[in-house]
Amino acid sequence: MHSKQATQALEASLASAAQTPVDDALSGAMADLHHAVGSAPGPEDAHGSPPTISSQPNSLDEDHGLSALPMPPTDLVLRLLRYAKVEPQTFFGDFPALDTTAMIGYCQKVFFATEPYSIATFIMVNAGLISMLQKLDRRAQAELQISPSELERHRTNLSENVEVAVQKLPLLTTQSTDNITAIFLAVRHKTPS
């Protein structure tokens, strides 16, 4: 369906941009593209409206349901982030693109959302928290007052959140540092250590 919509959007753009007839080579290319995606020519979808391309395809402006997913308690996240400020190498030494300061900023966007945040931000927060929780040794767990069972429950919820959010990423995600980092973290989270 995405290929058909992309083809139709491209065709509509070309038709509206050109006041002169489309040349034979371009017409042939469009016909080949229609054949490849198995669609009939036409700039409208099944509902009769032209396809739209969102300028922010991964924004929570339209509710993607991510805000309803279970997250660790805010007080635990705050304790974890404070601990990360004291022990930054423990958590982010192996991935310099996401450091303590960046993680604090992303967590603020999700846990204290005063404006919409992106799916990529949600993925980075969840995958980052998974990584942080996995790296806690017994001493740190005791200091943060988190039991092994609670730790495992939060890691499971966060992992499921990453899976849900990845499924909501648009097929054609815009290139940005946040999107690339989120995809990297999601893949890294799924790769066995």
Short mmCIF file of N, CA, C and O in Angstrom, two decimals, residues 84-191:
data_model
loop_
_atom_site.label_atom_id
_atom_site.label_comp_id
_atom_site.label_asym_id
_atom_site.label_seq_id
_atom_site.Cartn_x
_atom_site.Cartn_y
_atom_site.Cartn_z
N ALA A 84 23.27 7.78 37.10
CA ALA A 84 24.03 7.85 35.85
C ALA A 84 24.93 9.09 35.80
O ALA A 84 25.99 9.05 35.18
N LYS A 85 24.50 10.16 36.42
CA LYS A 85 25.33 11.37 36.46
C LYS A 85 26.61 11.13 37.26
O LYS A 85 27.65 11.69 36.96
N VAL A 86 26.52 10.27 38.29
CA VAL A 86 27.67 9.96 39.13
C VAL A 86 28.55 8.88 38.48
O VAL A 86 29.77 8.90 38.62
N GLU A 87 27.92 7.95 37.77
CA GLU A 87 28.62 6.81 37.15
C GLU A 87 28.36 6.75 35.64
O GLU A 87 27.88 5.74 35.13
N PRO A 88 28.66 7.79 34.87
CA PRO A 88 28.28 7.81 33.45
C PRO A 88 28.94 6.70 32.62
O PRO A 88 28.31 6.17 31.71
N GLN A 89 30.16 6.33 32.92
CA GLN A 89 30.84 5.30 32.15
C GLN A 89 30.16 3.94 32.30
O GLN A 89 30.24 3.10 31.43
N THR A 90 29.46 3.74 33.41
CA THR A 90 28.75 2.49 33.64
C THR A 90 27.67 2.28 32.58
O THR A 90 27.43 1.16 32.15
N PHE A 91 27.04 3.33 32.16
CA PHE A 91 25.87 3.20 31.30
C PHE A 91 26.12 3.49 29.83
O PHE A 91 25.57 2.81 28.97
N PHE A 92 26.88 4.51 29.53
CA PHE A 92 26.94 4.96 28.14
C PHE A 92 28.34 4.92 27.54
O PHE A 92 28.57 5.47 26.48
N GLY A 93 29.27 4.25 28.19
CA GLY A 93 30.64 4.18 27.68
C GLY A 93 30.75 3.47 26.35
O GLY A 93 31.61 3.79 25.54
N ASP A 94 29.85 2.52 26.07
CA ASP A 94 29.93 1.75 24.84
C ASP A 94 29.10 2.35 23.69
O ASP A 94 29.11 1.83 22.59
N PHE A 95 28.40 3.44 23.95
CA PHE A 95 27.61 4.08 22.90
C PHE A 95 27.63 5.59 23.09
O PHE A 95 26.73 6.16 23.71
N PRO A 96 28.66 6.25 22.55
CA PRO A 96 28.83 7.68 22.82
C PRO A 96 27.75 8.60 22.24
O PRO A 96 27.62 9.73 22.68
N ALA A 97 26.96 8.13 21.28
CA ALA A 97 25.92 8.99 20.70
C ALA A 97 24.80 9.27 21.71
O ALA A 97 24.04 10.21 21.56
N LEU A 98 24.71 8.43 22.72
CA LEU A 98 23.70 8.63 23.76
C LEU A 98 24.43 8.69 25.10
O LEU A 98 24.84 7.67 25.64
N ASP A 99 24.61 9.89 25.59
CA ASP A 99 25.30 10.06 26.87
C ASP A 99 24.29 10.43 27.95
O ASP A 99 23.09 10.53 27.70
N THR A 100 24.79 10.63 29.15
CA THR A 100 23.92 10.92 30.29
C THR A 100 23.08 12.17 30.07
O THR A 100 21.87 12.17 30.30
N THR A 101 23.71 13.23 29.58
CA THR A 101 22.98 14.49 29.36
C THR A 101 21.87 14.31 28.33
O THR A 101 20.74 14.77 28.54
N ALA A 102 22.18 13.62 27.23
CA ALA A 102 21.16 13.38 26.20
C ALA A 102 20.03 12.51 26.75
O ALA A 102 18.85 12.80 26.51
N MET A 103 20.38 11.49 27.50
CA MET A 103 19.35 10.59 28.06
C MET A 103 18.44 11.34 29.01
O MET A 103 17.22 11.14 29.00
N ILE A 104 19.00 12.22 29.82
CA ILE A 104 18.18 13.04 30.73
C ILE A 104 17.21 13.89 29.92
O ILE A 104 16.02 13.97 30.23
N GLY A 105 17.70 14.51 28.86
CA GLY A 105 16.84 15.33 28.00
C GLY A 105 15.72 14.53 27.36
O GLY A 105 14.56 14.98 27.33
N TYR A 106 16.03 13.34 26.84
CA TYR A 106 15.01 12.51 26.22
C TYR A 106 13.98 12.04 27.26
O TYR A 106 12.78 12.02 26.97
N CYS A 107 14.46 11.67 28.44
CA CYS A 107 13.53 11.24 29.50
C CYS A 107 12.60 12.39 29.91
O CYS A 107 11.42 12.17 30.15
N GLN A 108 13.13 13.60 29.96
CA GLN A 108 12.28 14.75 30.29
C GLN A 108 11.18 14.91 29.25
O GLN A 108 10.03 15.20 29.60
N LYS A 109 11.51 14.71 27.97
CA LYS A 109 10.51 14.85 26.91
C LYS A 109 9.38 13.83 27.04
O LYS A 109 8.23 14.12 26.73
N VAL A 110 9.71 12.62 27.49
CA VAL A 110 8.71 11.55 27.58
C VAL A 110 7.99 11.56 28.93
O VAL A 110 6.76 11.51 28.98
N PHE A 111 8.74 11.65 30.02
CA PHE A 111 8.13 11.55 31.35
C PHE A 111 7.45 12.85 31.79
O PHE A 111 6.56 12.82 32.62
N PHE A 112 7.91 13.97 31.25
CA PHE A 112 7.32 15.27 31.60
C PHE A 112 6.95 15.99 30.31
O PHE A 112 7.36 17.13 30.08
N ALA A 113 6.17 15.33 29.47
CA ALA A 113 5.85 15.83 28.14
C ALA A 113 5.02 17.11 28.21
O ALA A 113 3.88 17.10 28.64
N THR A 114 5.63 18.19 27.78
CA THR A 114 4.92 19.47 27.68
C THR A 114 4.59 19.76 26.22
O THR A 114 3.89 20.73 25.94
N GLU A 115 5.11 18.92 25.34
CA GLU A 115 4.82 19.03 23.91
C GLU A 115 4.98 17.65 23.30
O GLU A 115 5.55 16.75 23.93
N PRO A 116 4.48 17.46 22.09
CA PRO A 116 4.59 16.14 21.46
C PRO A 116 6.06 15.73 21.31
O PRO A 116 6.93 16.56 21.09
N TYR A 117 6.30 14.44 21.44
CA TYR A 117 7.64 13.90 21.22
C TYR A 117 7.56 12.85 20.13
O TYR A 117 6.50 12.29 19.86
N SER A 118 8.69 12.58 19.51
CA SER A 118 8.71 11.66 18.37
C SER A 118 8.75 10.21 18.81
O SER A 118 9.10 9.89 19.96
N ILE A 119 8.40 9.34 17.90
CA ILE A 119 8.50 7.90 18.14
C ILE A 119 9.97 7.56 18.41
O ILE A 119 10.27 6.73 19.27
N ALA A 120 10.88 8.20 17.69
CA ALA A 120 12.31 7.96 17.90
C ALA A 120 12.71 8.29 19.33
O ALA A 120 13.45 7.53 19.97
N THR A 121 12.22 9.39 19.86
CA THR A 121 12.52 9.76 21.25
C THR A 121 12.00 8.69 22.20
O THR A 121 12.69 8.27 23.13
N PHE A 122 10.80 8.21 21.96
CA PHE A 122 10.21 7.16 22.80
C PHE A 122 11.07 5.89 22.76
O PHE A 122 11.32 5.26 23.79
N ILE A 123 11.53 5.52 21.57
CA ILE A 123 12.39 4.33 21.43
C ILE A 123 13.70 4.54 22.17
O ILE A 123 14.16 3.65 22.90
N MET A 124 14.32 5.72 22.00
CA MET A 124 15.59 5.98 22.68
C MET A 124 15.45 5.91 24.19
O MET A 124 16.31 5.36 24.88
N VAL A 125 14.37 6.47 24.72
CA VAL A 125 14.15 6.43 26.17
C VAL A 125 14.00 4.99 26.64
O VAL A 125 14.66 4.55 27.59
N ASN A 126 13.15 4.22 25.98
CA ASN A 126 12.90 2.85 26.41
C ASN A 126 14.14 1.97 26.24
O ASN A 126 14.52 1.24 27.16
N ALA A 127 14.80 2.05 25.08
CA ALA A 127 16.00 1.24 24.85
C ALA A 127 17.13 1.69 25.77
O ALA A 127 17.89 0.87 26.29
N GLY A 128 17.24 3.01 26.00
CA GLY A 128 18.27 3.52 26.91
C GLY A 128 18.05 3.05 28.33
O GLY A 128 18.99 2.66 29.03
N LEU A 129 16.79 3.06 28.78
CA LEU A 129 16.48 2.58 30.13
C LEU A 129 16.73 1.08 30.26
O LEU A 129 17.21 0.61 31.30
N ILE A 130 16.43 0.32 29.21
CA ILE A 130 16.73 -1.12 29.23
C ILE A 130 18.22 -1.32 29.45
O ILE A 130 18.65 -2.09 30.30
N SER A 131 19.01 -0.60 28.66
CA SER A 131 20.47 -0.72 28.76
C SER A 131 20.95 -0.35 30.16
O SER A 131 21.79 -1.03 30.74
N MET A 132 20.40 0.72 30.70
CA MET A 132 20.80 1.16 32.03
C MET A 132 20.44 0.11 33.08
O MET A 132 21.25 -0.22 33.95
N LEU A 133 19.23 -0.43 32.99
CA LEU A 133 18.79 -1.44 33.97
C LEU A 133 19.62 -2.72 33.87
O LEU A 133 19.93 -3.35 34.88
N GLN A 134 20.00 -3.10 32.64
CA GLN A 134 20.80 -4.30 32.45
C GLN A 134 22.19 -4.17 33.06
O GLN A 134 22.80 -5.16 33.44
N LYS A 135 22.69 -2.95 33.13
CA LYS A 135 24.06 -2.73 33.60
C LYS A 135 24.16 -2.51 35.10
O LYS A 135 25.24 -2.32 35.63
N LEU A 136 23.03 -2.56 35.79
CA LEU A 136 23.07 -2.38 37.24
C LEU A 136 23.58 -3.64 37.93
O LEU A 136 22.99 -4.72 37.77
N ASP A 137 24.65 -3.50 38.69
CA ASP A 137 25.10 -4.64 39.48
C ASP A 137 24.30 -4.68 40.79
O ASP A 137 23.48 -3.80 41.06
N ARG A 138 24.53 -5.67 41.60
CA ARG A 138 23.77 -5.84 42.85
C ARG A 138 23.92 -4.64 43.79
O ARG A 138 22.97 -4.22 44.43
N ARG A 139 25.12 -4.09 43.86
CA ARG A 139 25.35 -2.92 44.71
C ARG A 139 24.50 -1.74 44.23
O ARG A 139 23.83 -1.08 45.03
N ALA A 140 24.49 -1.51 42.92
CA ALA A 140 23.69 -0.40 42.37
C ALA A 140 22.20 -0.66 42.56
O ALA A 140 21.44 0.27 42.86
N GLN A 141 21.77 -1.89 42.40
CA GLN A 141 20.36 -2.23 42.62
C GLN A 141 19.95 -1.91 44.06
O GLN A 141 18.88 -1.35 44.30
N ALA A 142 20.83 -2.27 45.00
CA ALA A 142 20.53 -1.99 46.40
C ALA A 142 20.51 -0.49 46.66
O ALA A 142 19.62 0.02 47.35
N GLU A 143 21.47 0.23 46.08
CA GLU A 143 21.53 1.68 46.26
C GLU A 143 20.29 2.37 45.67
O GLU A 143 19.79 3.34 46.23
N LEU A 144 19.81 1.85 44.55
CA LEU A 144 18.64 2.43 43.89
C LEU A 144 17.32 1.87 44.43
O LEU A 144 16.24 2.27 43.98
N GLN A 145 17.42 0.94 45.36
CA GLN A 145 16.24 0.33 45.98
C GLN A 145 15.32 -0.32 44.95
O GLN A 145 14.11 -0.06 44.91
N ILE A 146 15.92 -1.18 44.13
CA ILE A 146 15.15 -1.91 43.13
C ILE A 146 15.46 -3.40 43.25
O ILE A 146 16.62 -3.79 43.26
N SER A 147 14.43 -4.19 43.39
CA SER A 147 14.60 -5.64 43.55
C SER A 147 14.85 -6.28 42.18
O SER A 147 14.45 -5.72 41.15
N PRO A 148 15.47 -7.45 42.17
CA PRO A 148 15.68 -8.16 40.89
C PRO A 148 14.38 -8.42 40.14
O PRO A 148 14.33 -8.30 38.92
N SER A 149 13.30 -8.76 40.86
CA SER A 149 12.03 -9.02 40.18
C SER A 149 11.43 -7.74 39.57
O SER A 149 10.88 -7.76 38.47
N GLU A 150 11.57 -6.64 40.32
CA GLU A 150 11.09 -5.35 39.81
C GLU A 150 11.91 -4.93 38.59
O GLU A 150 11.37 -4.46 37.59
N LEU A 151 13.21 -5.14 38.67
CA LEU A 151 14.12 -4.83 37.57
C LEU A 151 13.70 -5.60 36.31
O LEU A 151 13.58 -5.02 35.23
N GLU A 152 13.46 -6.88 36.47
CA GLU A 152 13.07 -7.72 35.34
C GLU A 152 11.72 -7.30 34.77
O GLU A 152 11.52 -7.27 33.56
N ARG A 153 10.77 -6.96 35.62
CA ARG A 153 9.44 -6.51 35.17
C ARG A 153 9.56 -5.24 34.32
O ARG A 153 8.96 -5.14 33.25
N HIS A 154 10.37 -4.30 34.79
CA HIS A 154 10.55 -3.05 34.03
C HIS A 154 11.26 -3.30 32.71
O HIS A 154 10.88 -2.73 31.68
N ARG A 155 12.27 -4.15 32.72
CA ARG A 155 12.98 -4.46 31.46
C ARG A 155 12.03 -5.11 30.46
O ARG A 155 12.07 -4.78 29.27
N THR A 156 11.17 -5.99 30.94
CA THR A 156 10.21 -6.64 30.04
C THR A 156 9.24 -5.62 29.45
O THR A 156 9.00 -5.60 28.24
N ASN A 157 8.69 -4.74 30.29
CA ASN A 157 7.76 -3.71 29.80
C ASN A 157 8.45 -2.78 28.80
O ASN A 157 7.88 -2.45 27.75
N LEU A 158 9.66 -2.36 29.13
CA LEU A 158 10.40 -1.46 28.24
C LEU A 158 10.71 -2.13 26.90
O LEU A 158 10.60 -1.51 25.85
N SER A 159 11.06 -3.39 26.96
CA SER A 159 11.34 -4.15 25.73
C SER A 159 10.09 -4.24 24.86
O SER A 159 10.16 -4.05 23.63
N GLU A 160 8.96 -4.51 25.48
CA GLU A 160 7.70 -4.56 24.72
C GLU A 160 7.37 -3.18 24.14
O GLU A 160 6.87 -3.08 23.02
N ASN A 161 7.67 -2.13 24.88
CA ASN A 161 7.44 -0.76 24.39
C ASN A 161 8.27 -0.48 23.14
O ASN A 161 7.78 0.14 22.18
N VAL A 162 9.53 -0.92 23.16
CA VAL A 162 10.38 -0.72 21.98
C VAL A 162 9.78 -1.43 20.78
O VAL A 162 9.70 -0.87 19.68
N GLU A 163 9.33 -2.67 20.98
CA GLU A 163 8.73 -3.43 19.89
C GLU A 163 7.51 -2.71 19.31
O GLU A 163 7.36 -2.60 18.09
N VAL A 164 6.64 -2.23 20.17
CA VAL A 164 5.43 -1.53 19.72
C VAL A 164 5.82 -0.26 18.96
O VAL A 164 5.28 0.02 17.89
N ALA A 165 6.75 0.50 19.51
CA ALA A 165 7.14 1.77 18.88
C ALA A 165 7.81 1.55 17.53
O ALA A 165 7.56 2.30 16.58
N VAL A 166 8.64 0.52 17.42
CA VAL A 166 9.29 0.23 16.14
C VAL A 166 8.24 -0.08 15.08
O VAL A 166 8.37 0.35 13.92
N GLN A 167 7.19 -0.79 15.47
CA GLN A 167 6.12 -1.10 14.52
C GLN A 167 5.39 0.16 14.05
O GLN A 167 4.79 0.17 12.99
N LYS A 168 5.44 1.21 14.83
CA LYS A 168 4.75 2.45 14.50
C LYS A 168 5.62 3.42 13.70
O LYS A 168 5.13 4.44 13.22
N LEU A 169 6.91 3.12 13.56
CA LEU A 169 7.77 3.98 12.76
C LEU A 169 7.31 3.95 11.31
O LEU A 169 7.01 2.87 10.78
N PRO A 170 7.25 5.08 10.66
CA PRO A 170 6.88 5.09 9.24
C PRO A 170 7.89 4.32 8.41
O PRO A 170 9.08 4.30 8.73
N LEU A 171 7.42 3.70 7.36
CA LEU A 171 8.29 2.94 6.47
C LEU A 171 9.39 3.83 5.92
O LEU A 171 10.55 3.43 5.85
N LEU A 172 9.04 5.04 5.55
CA LEU A 172 10.01 5.99 5.02
C LEU A 172 10.28 7.06 6.07
O LEU A 172 9.77 8.16 6.00
N THR A 173 11.08 6.72 7.05
CA THR A 173 11.41 7.63 8.12
C THR A 173 12.43 8.65 7.63
O THR A 173 13.36 8.30 6.92
N THR A 174 12.25 9.88 8.02
CA THR A 174 13.20 10.92 7.63
C THR A 174 14.56 10.66 8.26
O THR A 174 14.65 10.09 9.35
N GLN A 175 15.61 11.08 7.56
CA GLN A 175 16.96 10.91 8.09
C GLN A 175 17.22 11.98 9.12
O GLN A 175 17.18 13.16 8.82
N SER A 176 17.47 11.54 10.34
CA SER A 176 17.85 12.45 11.40
C SER A 176 18.68 11.67 12.40
O SER A 176 18.61 10.44 12.45
N THR A 177 19.46 12.37 13.17
CA THR A 177 20.28 11.71 14.18
C THR A 177 19.41 10.92 15.14
O THR A 177 19.73 9.78 15.49
N ASP A 178 18.29 11.50 15.58
CA ASP A 178 17.40 10.81 16.52
C ASP A 178 16.83 9.53 15.90
O ASP A 178 16.79 8.49 16.56
N ASN A 179 16.37 9.60 14.66
CA ASN A 179 15.79 8.42 14.03
C ASN A 179 16.83 7.32 13.85
O ASN A 179 16.56 6.14 14.10
N ILE A 180 18.02 7.70 13.40
CA ILE A 180 19.09 6.72 13.20
C ILE A 180 19.50 6.10 14.54
O ILE A 180 19.67 4.89 14.65
N THR A 181 19.65 6.94 15.56
CA THR A 181 20.01 6.44 16.89
C THR A 181 18.93 5.50 17.42
O THR A 181 19.24 4.44 17.96
N ALA A 182 17.67 5.87 17.25
CA ALA A 182 16.56 5.03 17.73
C ALA A 182 16.56 3.68 17.03
O ALA A 182 16.40 2.64 17.69
N ILE A 183 16.75 3.67 15.73
CA ILE A 183 16.77 2.41 14.99
C ILE A 183 17.96 1.57 15.43
O ILE A 183 17.84 0.37 15.66
N PHE A 184 19.12 2.21 15.59
CA PHE A 184 20.30 1.49 16.06
C PHE A 184 20.06 0.86 17.44
O PHE A 184 20.36 -0.31 17.66
N LEU A 185 19.51 1.65 18.35
CA LEU A 185 19.25 1.14 19.70
C LEU A 185 18.22 0.02 19.70
O LEU A 185 18.34 -0.95 20.44
N ALA A 186 17.21 0.13 18.84
CA ALA A 186 16.19 -0.92 18.76
C ALA A 186 16.81 -2.22 18.24
O ALA A 186 16.53 -3.30 18.78
N VAL A 187 17.66 -2.11 17.23
CA VAL A 187 18.32 -3.30 16.68
C VAL A 187 19.29 -3.87 17.71
O VAL A 187 19.33 -5.08 17.94
N ARG A 188 20.04 -3.00 18.35
CA ARG A 188 21.01 -3.44 19.36
C ARG A 188 20.30 -4.11 20.54
O ARG A 188 20.77 -5.12 21.06
N HIS A 189 19.16 -3.60 20.88
CA HIS A 189 18.37 -4.18 21.99
C HIS A 189 17.91 -5.59 21.64
O HIS A 189 17.81 -6.45 22.50
N LYS A 190 17.62 -5.85 20.36
CA LYS A 190 17.14 -7.16 19.94
C LYS A 190 18.29 -8.16 19.72
O LYS A 190 18.06 -9.35 19.67
N THR A 191 19.51 -7.65 19.57
CA THR A 191 20.65 -8.52 19.34
C THR A 191 21.13 -9.09 20.67
O THR A 191 21.39 -8.34 21.60
#
